[in-house]
PDB file of C-alpha atoms and ligand atoms in Angstrom:
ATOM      1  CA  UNK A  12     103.642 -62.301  61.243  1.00 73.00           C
ATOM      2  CA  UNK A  13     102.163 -62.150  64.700  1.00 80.00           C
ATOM      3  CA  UNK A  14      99.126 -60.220  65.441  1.00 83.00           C
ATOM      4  CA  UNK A  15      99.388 -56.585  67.176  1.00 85.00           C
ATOM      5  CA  UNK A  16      96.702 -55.005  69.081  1.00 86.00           C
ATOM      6  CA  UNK A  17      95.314 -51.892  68.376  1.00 83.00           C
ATOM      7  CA  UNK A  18      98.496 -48.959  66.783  1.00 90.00           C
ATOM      8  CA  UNK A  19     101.114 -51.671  69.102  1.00 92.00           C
ATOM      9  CA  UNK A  20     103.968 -52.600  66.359  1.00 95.00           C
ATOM     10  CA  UNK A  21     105.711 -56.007  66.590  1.00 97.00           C
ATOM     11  CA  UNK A  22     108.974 -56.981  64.849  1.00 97.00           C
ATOM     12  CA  UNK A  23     110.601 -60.362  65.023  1.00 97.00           C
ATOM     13  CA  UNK A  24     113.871 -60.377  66.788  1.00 98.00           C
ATOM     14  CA  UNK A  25     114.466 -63.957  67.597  1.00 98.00           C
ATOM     15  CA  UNK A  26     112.376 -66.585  65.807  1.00 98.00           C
ATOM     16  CA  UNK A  27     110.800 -69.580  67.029  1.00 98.00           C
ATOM     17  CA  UNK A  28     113.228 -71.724  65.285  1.00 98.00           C
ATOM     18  CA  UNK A  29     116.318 -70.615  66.466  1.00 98.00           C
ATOM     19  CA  UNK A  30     115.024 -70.439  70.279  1.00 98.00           C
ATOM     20  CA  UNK A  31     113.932 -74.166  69.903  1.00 98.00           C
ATOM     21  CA  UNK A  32     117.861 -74.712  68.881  1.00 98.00           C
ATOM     22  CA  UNK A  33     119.246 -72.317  71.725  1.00 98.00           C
ATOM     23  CA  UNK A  34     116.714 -74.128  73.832  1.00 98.00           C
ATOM     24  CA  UNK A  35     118.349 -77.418  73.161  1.00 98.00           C
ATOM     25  CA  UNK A  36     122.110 -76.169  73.265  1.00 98.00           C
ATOM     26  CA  UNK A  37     121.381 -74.853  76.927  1.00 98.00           C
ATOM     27  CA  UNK A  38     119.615 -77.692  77.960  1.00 98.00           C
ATOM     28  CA  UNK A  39     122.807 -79.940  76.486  1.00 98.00           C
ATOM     29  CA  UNK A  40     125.277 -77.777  78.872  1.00 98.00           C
ATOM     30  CA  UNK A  41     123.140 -78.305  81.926  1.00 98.00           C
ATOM     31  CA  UNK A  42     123.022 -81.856  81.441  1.00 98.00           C
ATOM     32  CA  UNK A  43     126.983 -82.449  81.042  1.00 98.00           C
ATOM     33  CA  UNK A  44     127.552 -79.489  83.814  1.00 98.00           C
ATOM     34  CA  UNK A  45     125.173 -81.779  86.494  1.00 98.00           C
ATOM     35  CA  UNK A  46     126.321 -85.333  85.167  1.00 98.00           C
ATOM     36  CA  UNK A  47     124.971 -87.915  87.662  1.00 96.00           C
ATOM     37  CA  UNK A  48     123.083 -85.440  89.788  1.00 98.00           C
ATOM     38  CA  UNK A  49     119.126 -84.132  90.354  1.00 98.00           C
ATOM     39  CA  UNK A  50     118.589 -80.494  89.109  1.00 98.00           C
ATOM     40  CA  UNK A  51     115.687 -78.744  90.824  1.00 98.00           C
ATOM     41  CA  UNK A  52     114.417 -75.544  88.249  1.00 98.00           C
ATOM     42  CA  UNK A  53     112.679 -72.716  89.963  1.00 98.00           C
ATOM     43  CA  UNK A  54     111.095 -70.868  87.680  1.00 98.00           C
ATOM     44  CA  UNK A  55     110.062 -67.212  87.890  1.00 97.00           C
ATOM     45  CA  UNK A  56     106.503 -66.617  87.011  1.00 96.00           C
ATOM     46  CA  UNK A  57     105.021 -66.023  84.502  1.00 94.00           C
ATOM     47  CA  UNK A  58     107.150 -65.287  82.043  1.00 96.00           C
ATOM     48  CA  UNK A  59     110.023 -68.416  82.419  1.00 98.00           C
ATOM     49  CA  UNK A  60     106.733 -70.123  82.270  1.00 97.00           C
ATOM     50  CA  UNK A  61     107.300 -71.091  78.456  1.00 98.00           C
ATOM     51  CA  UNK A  62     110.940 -71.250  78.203  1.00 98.00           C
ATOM     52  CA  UNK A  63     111.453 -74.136  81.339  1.00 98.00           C
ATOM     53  CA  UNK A  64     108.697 -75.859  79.954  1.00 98.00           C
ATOM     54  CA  UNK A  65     110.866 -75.990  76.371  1.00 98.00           C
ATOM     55  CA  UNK A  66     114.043 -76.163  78.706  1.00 98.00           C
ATOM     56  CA  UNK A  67     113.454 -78.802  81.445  1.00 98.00           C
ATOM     57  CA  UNK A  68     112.207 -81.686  78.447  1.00 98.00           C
ATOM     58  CA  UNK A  69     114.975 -81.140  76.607  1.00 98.00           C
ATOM     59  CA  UNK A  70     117.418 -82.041  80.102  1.00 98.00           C
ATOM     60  CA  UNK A  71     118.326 -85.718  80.373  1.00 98.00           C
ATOM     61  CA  UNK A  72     119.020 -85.758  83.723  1.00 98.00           C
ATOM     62  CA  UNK A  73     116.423 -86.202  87.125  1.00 98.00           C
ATOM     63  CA  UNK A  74     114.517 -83.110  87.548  1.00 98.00           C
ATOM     64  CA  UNK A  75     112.041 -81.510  89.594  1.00 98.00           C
ATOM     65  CA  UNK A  76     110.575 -77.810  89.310  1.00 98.00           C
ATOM     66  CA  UNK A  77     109.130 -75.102  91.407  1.00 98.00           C
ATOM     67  CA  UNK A  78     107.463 -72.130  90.758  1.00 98.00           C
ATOM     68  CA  UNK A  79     108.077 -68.438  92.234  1.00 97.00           C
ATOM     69  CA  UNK A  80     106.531 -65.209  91.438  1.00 95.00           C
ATOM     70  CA  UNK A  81     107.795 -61.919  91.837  1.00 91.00           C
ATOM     71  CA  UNK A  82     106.311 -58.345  91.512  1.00 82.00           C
ATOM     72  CA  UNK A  83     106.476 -57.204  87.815  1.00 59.00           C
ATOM     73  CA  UNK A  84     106.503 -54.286  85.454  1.00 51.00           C
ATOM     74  CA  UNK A  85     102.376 -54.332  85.174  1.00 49.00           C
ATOM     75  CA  UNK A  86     101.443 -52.412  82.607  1.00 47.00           C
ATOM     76  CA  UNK A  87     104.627 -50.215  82.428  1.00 55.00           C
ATOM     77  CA  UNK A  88     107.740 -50.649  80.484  1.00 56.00           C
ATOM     78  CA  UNK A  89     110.093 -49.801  83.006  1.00 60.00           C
ATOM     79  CA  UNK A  90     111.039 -51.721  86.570  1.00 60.00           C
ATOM     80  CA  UNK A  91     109.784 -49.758  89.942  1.00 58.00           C
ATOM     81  CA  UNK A  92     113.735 -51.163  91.439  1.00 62.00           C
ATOM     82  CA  UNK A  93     111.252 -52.349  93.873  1.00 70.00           C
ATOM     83  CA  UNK A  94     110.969 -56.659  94.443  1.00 82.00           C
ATOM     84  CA  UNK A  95     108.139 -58.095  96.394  1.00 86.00           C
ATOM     85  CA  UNK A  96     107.486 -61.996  96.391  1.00 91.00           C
ATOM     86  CA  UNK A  97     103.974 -62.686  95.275  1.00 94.00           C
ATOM     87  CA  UNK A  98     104.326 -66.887  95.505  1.00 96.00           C
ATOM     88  CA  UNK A  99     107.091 -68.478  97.521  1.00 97.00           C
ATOM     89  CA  UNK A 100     108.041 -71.942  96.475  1.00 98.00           C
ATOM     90  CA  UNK A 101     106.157 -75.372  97.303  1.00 97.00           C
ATOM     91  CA  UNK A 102     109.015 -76.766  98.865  1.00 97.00           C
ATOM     92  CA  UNK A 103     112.300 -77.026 100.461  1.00 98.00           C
ATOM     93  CA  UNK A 104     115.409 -76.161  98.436  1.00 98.00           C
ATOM     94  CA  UNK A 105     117.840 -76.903 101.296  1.00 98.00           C
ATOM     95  CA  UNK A 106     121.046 -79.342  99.280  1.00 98.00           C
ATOM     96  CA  UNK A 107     119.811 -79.519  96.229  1.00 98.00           C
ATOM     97  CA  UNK A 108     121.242 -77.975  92.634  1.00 98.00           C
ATOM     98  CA  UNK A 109     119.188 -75.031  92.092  1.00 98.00           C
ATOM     99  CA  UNK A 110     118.539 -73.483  88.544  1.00 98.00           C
ATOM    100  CA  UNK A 111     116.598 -70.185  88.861  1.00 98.00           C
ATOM    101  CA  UNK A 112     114.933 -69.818  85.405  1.00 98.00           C
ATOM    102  CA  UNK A 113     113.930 -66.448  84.231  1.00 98.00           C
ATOM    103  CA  UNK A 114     112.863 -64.903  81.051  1.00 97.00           C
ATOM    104  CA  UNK A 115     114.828 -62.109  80.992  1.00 97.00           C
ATOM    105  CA  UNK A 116     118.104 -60.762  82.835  1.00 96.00           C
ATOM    106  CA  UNK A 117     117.605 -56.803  82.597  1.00 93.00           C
ATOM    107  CA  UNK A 118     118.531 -54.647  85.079  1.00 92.00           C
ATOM    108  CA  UNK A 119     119.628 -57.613  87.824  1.00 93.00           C
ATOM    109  CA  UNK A 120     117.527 -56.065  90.539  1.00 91.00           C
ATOM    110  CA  UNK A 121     114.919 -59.372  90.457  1.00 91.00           C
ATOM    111  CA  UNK A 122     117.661 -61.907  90.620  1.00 93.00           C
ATOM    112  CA  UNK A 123     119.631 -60.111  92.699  1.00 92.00           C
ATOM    113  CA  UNK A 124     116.723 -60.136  95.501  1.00 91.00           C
ATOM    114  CA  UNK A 125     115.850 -63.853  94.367  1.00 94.00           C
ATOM    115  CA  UNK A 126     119.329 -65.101  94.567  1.00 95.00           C
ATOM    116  CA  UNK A 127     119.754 -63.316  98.312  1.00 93.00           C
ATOM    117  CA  UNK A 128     116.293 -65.021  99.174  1.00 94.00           C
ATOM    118  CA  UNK A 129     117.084 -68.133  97.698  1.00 97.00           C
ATOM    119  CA  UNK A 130     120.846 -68.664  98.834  1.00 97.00           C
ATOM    120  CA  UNK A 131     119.461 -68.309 102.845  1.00 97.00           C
ATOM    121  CA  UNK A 132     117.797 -71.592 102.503  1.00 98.00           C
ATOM    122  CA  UNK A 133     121.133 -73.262 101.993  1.00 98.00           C
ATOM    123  CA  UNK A 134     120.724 -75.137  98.631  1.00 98.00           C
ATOM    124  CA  UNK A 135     123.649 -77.403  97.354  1.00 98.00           C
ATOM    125  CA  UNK A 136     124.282 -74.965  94.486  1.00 98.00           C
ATOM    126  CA  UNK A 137     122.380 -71.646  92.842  1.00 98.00           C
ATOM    127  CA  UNK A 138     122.709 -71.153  89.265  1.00 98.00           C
ATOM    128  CA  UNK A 139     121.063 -68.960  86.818  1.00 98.00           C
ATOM    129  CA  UNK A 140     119.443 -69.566  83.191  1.00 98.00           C
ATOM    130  CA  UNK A 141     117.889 -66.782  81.286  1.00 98.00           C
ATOM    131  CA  UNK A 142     116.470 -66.977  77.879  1.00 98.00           C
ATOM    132  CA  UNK A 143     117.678 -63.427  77.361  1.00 98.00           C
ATOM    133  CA  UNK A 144     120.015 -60.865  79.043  1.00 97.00           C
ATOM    134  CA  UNK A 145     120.471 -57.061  78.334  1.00 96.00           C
ATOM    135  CA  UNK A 146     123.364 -56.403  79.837  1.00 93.00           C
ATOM    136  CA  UNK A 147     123.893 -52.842  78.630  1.00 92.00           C
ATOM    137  CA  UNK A 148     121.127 -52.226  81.063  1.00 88.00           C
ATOM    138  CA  UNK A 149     122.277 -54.161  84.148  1.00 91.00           C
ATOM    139  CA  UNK A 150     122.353 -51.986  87.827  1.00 90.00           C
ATOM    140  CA  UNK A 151     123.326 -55.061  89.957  1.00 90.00           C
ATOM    141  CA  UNK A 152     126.061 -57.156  88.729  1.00 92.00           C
ATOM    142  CA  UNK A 153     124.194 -60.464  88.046  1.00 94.00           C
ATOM    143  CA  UNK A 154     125.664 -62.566  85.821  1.00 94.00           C
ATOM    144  CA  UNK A 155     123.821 -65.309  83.807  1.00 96.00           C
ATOM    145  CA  UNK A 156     125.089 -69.191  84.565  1.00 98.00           C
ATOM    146  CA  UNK A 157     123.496 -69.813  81.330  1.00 98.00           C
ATOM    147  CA  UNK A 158     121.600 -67.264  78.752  1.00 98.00           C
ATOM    148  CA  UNK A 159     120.292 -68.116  75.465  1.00 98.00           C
ATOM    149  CA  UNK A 160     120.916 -64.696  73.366  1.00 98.00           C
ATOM    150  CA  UNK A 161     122.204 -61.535  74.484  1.00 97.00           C
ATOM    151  CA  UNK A 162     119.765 -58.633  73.358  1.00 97.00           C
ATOM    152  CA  UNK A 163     119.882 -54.848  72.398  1.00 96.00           C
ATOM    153  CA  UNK A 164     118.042 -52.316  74.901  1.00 95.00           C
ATOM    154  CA  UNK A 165     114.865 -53.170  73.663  1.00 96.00           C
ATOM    155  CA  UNK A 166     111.398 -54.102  74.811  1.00 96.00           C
ATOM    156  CA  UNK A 167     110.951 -57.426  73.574  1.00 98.00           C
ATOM    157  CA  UNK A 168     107.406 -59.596  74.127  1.00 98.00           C
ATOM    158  CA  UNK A 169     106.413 -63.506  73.013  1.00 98.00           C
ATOM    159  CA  UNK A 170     107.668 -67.039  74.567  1.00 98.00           C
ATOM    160  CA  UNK A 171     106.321 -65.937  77.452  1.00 98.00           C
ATOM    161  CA  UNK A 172     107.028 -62.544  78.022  1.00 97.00           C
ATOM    162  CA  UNK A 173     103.947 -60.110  78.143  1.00 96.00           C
ATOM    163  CA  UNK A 174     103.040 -56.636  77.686  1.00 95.00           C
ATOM    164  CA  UNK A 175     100.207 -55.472  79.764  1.00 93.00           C
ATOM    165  CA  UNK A 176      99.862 -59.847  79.960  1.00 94.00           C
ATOM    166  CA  UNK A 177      99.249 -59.399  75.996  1.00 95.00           C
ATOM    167  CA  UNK A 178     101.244 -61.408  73.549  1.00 97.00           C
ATOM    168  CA  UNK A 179     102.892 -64.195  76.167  1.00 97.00           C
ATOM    169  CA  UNK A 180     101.792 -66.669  73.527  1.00 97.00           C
ATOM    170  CA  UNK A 181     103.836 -65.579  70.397  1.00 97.00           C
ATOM    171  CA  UNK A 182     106.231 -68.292  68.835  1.00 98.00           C
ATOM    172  CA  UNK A 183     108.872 -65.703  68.276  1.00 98.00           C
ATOM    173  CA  UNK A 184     110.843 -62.829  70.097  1.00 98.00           C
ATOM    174  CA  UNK A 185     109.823 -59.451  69.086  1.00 98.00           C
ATOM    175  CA  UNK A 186     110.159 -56.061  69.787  1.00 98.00           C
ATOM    176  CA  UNK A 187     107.334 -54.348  71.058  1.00 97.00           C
ATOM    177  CA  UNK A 188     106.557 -50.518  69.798  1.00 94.00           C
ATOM    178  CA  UNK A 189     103.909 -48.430  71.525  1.00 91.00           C
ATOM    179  CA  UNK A 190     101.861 -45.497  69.705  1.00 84.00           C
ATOM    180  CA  UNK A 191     103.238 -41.918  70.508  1.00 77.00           C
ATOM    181  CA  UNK A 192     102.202 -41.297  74.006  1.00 72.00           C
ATOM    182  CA  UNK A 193     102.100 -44.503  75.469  1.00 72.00           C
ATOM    183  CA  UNK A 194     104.375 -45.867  78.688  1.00 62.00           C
TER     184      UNK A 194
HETATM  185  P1  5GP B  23     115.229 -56.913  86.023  1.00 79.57           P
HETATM  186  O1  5GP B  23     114.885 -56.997  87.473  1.00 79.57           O
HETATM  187  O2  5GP B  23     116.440 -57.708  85.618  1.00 79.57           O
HETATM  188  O3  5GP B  23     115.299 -55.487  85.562  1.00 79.57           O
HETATM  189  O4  5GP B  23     114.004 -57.419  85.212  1.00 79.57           O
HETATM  190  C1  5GP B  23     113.572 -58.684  85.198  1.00 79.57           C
HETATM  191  C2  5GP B  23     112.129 -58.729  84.784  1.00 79.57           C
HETATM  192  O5  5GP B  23     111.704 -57.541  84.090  1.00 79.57           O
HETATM  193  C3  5GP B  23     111.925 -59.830  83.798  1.00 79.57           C
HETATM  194  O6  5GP B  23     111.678 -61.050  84.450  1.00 79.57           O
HETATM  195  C4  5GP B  23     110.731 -59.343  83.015  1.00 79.57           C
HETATM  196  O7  5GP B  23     109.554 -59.691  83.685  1.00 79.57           O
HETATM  197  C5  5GP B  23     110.862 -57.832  83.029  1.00 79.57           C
HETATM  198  N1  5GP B  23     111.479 -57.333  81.772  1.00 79.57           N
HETATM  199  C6  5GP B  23     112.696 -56.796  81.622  1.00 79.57           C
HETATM  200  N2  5GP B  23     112.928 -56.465  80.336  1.00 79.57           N
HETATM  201  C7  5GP B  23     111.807 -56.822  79.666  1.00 79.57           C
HETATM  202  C8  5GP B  23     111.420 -56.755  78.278  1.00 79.57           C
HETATM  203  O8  5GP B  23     112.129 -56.316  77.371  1.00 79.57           O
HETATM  204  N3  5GP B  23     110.174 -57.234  77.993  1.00 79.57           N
HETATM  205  C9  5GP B  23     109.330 -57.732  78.928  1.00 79.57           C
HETATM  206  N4  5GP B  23     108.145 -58.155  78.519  1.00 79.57           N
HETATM  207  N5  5GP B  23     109.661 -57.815  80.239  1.00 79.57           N
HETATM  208  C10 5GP B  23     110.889 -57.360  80.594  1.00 79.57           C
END
């Protein structure tokens, strides 16, 4: 069982095994849907940091990957609506196949932004994997290209998403619970 700190509760939701098979199943689809081409993976710091480093060895096509980071919940459970890019890519995405890879679809209002900012600069094609998607909470319609598991309205940490930058490093999926009183 993975380690909480302090009166935090953690309870597996997804576990390591069966991401490491959803991992693979994605990763199968991406490589029949881009047959004979290059897919360039963009992924959205830091918390796709873990899941396209599972997802992009597990492609058998070329590849190349980029890196962009966005403004994030900080230490608070719930999104400010507000988007601000903190690191724009290394390089040019102009004609080539473009998967955005994100940890989690939630409310849409990061992808939505990213996929605006993204689409400007002309790339062949701009497609979306997230490990997870919430979708009873979505505001913008933003629809996953391909997701891994769909999840209840729950805070969930591990594989690379944080709390408060805790707990990025847990194997499994779990839902986070904070004592009474905290955000
Ligand atoms: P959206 O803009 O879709 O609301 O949120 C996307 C970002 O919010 C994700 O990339 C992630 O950083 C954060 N987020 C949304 N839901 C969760 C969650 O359950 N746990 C964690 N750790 N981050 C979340």
């Amino acid at each position: 069982m993975p380690v909480a700190h302090e009166n935090e509760k953690l309870k597996i939701l997804i576990r390591s095994t069966a991401i490491h098979k959803r991992v693979v199943q994605v990763a199968c689809k991406i490589t029949r849907d881009y047959k004979g081409e290059r897919v360039h993976l963009v992924g959205v710091l830091k918390g796709a940091c873990i899941f396209l480093s599972d997802l992009v060895r597990e492609i058998n096509l070329e590849t190349s990957i980029d890196f962009m980071a966005v403004s994030s919940y900080g230490k608070k459970k719930e999104s400010s609506g507000q988007v601000r890019v903190l690191k724009d890519l290394e390089s040019s995405i102009e004609g080539l196949h473009v998967i955005v890879v994100e940890d989690i679809l939630d409310t849409g209002l990061t992808l939505s932004y990213l996929l605006r900012v993204l689409q400007q600069r002309r790339p062949a094609s701009l497609r979306i994997a997230a490990l997870l998607d919430k979708p009873s909470r979505r505001i913008k319609p933003v629809k996953g290209d391909y997701v891994g598991f769909q999840i209840p309205n729950e805070f969930v940490v591990g594989y690379g998403l944080d709390y408060a930058e805790r707990y990025r490093n847990l194997k499994d999926v779990c839902v986070l619970t904070l004592p009474e009183g905290a955000q």
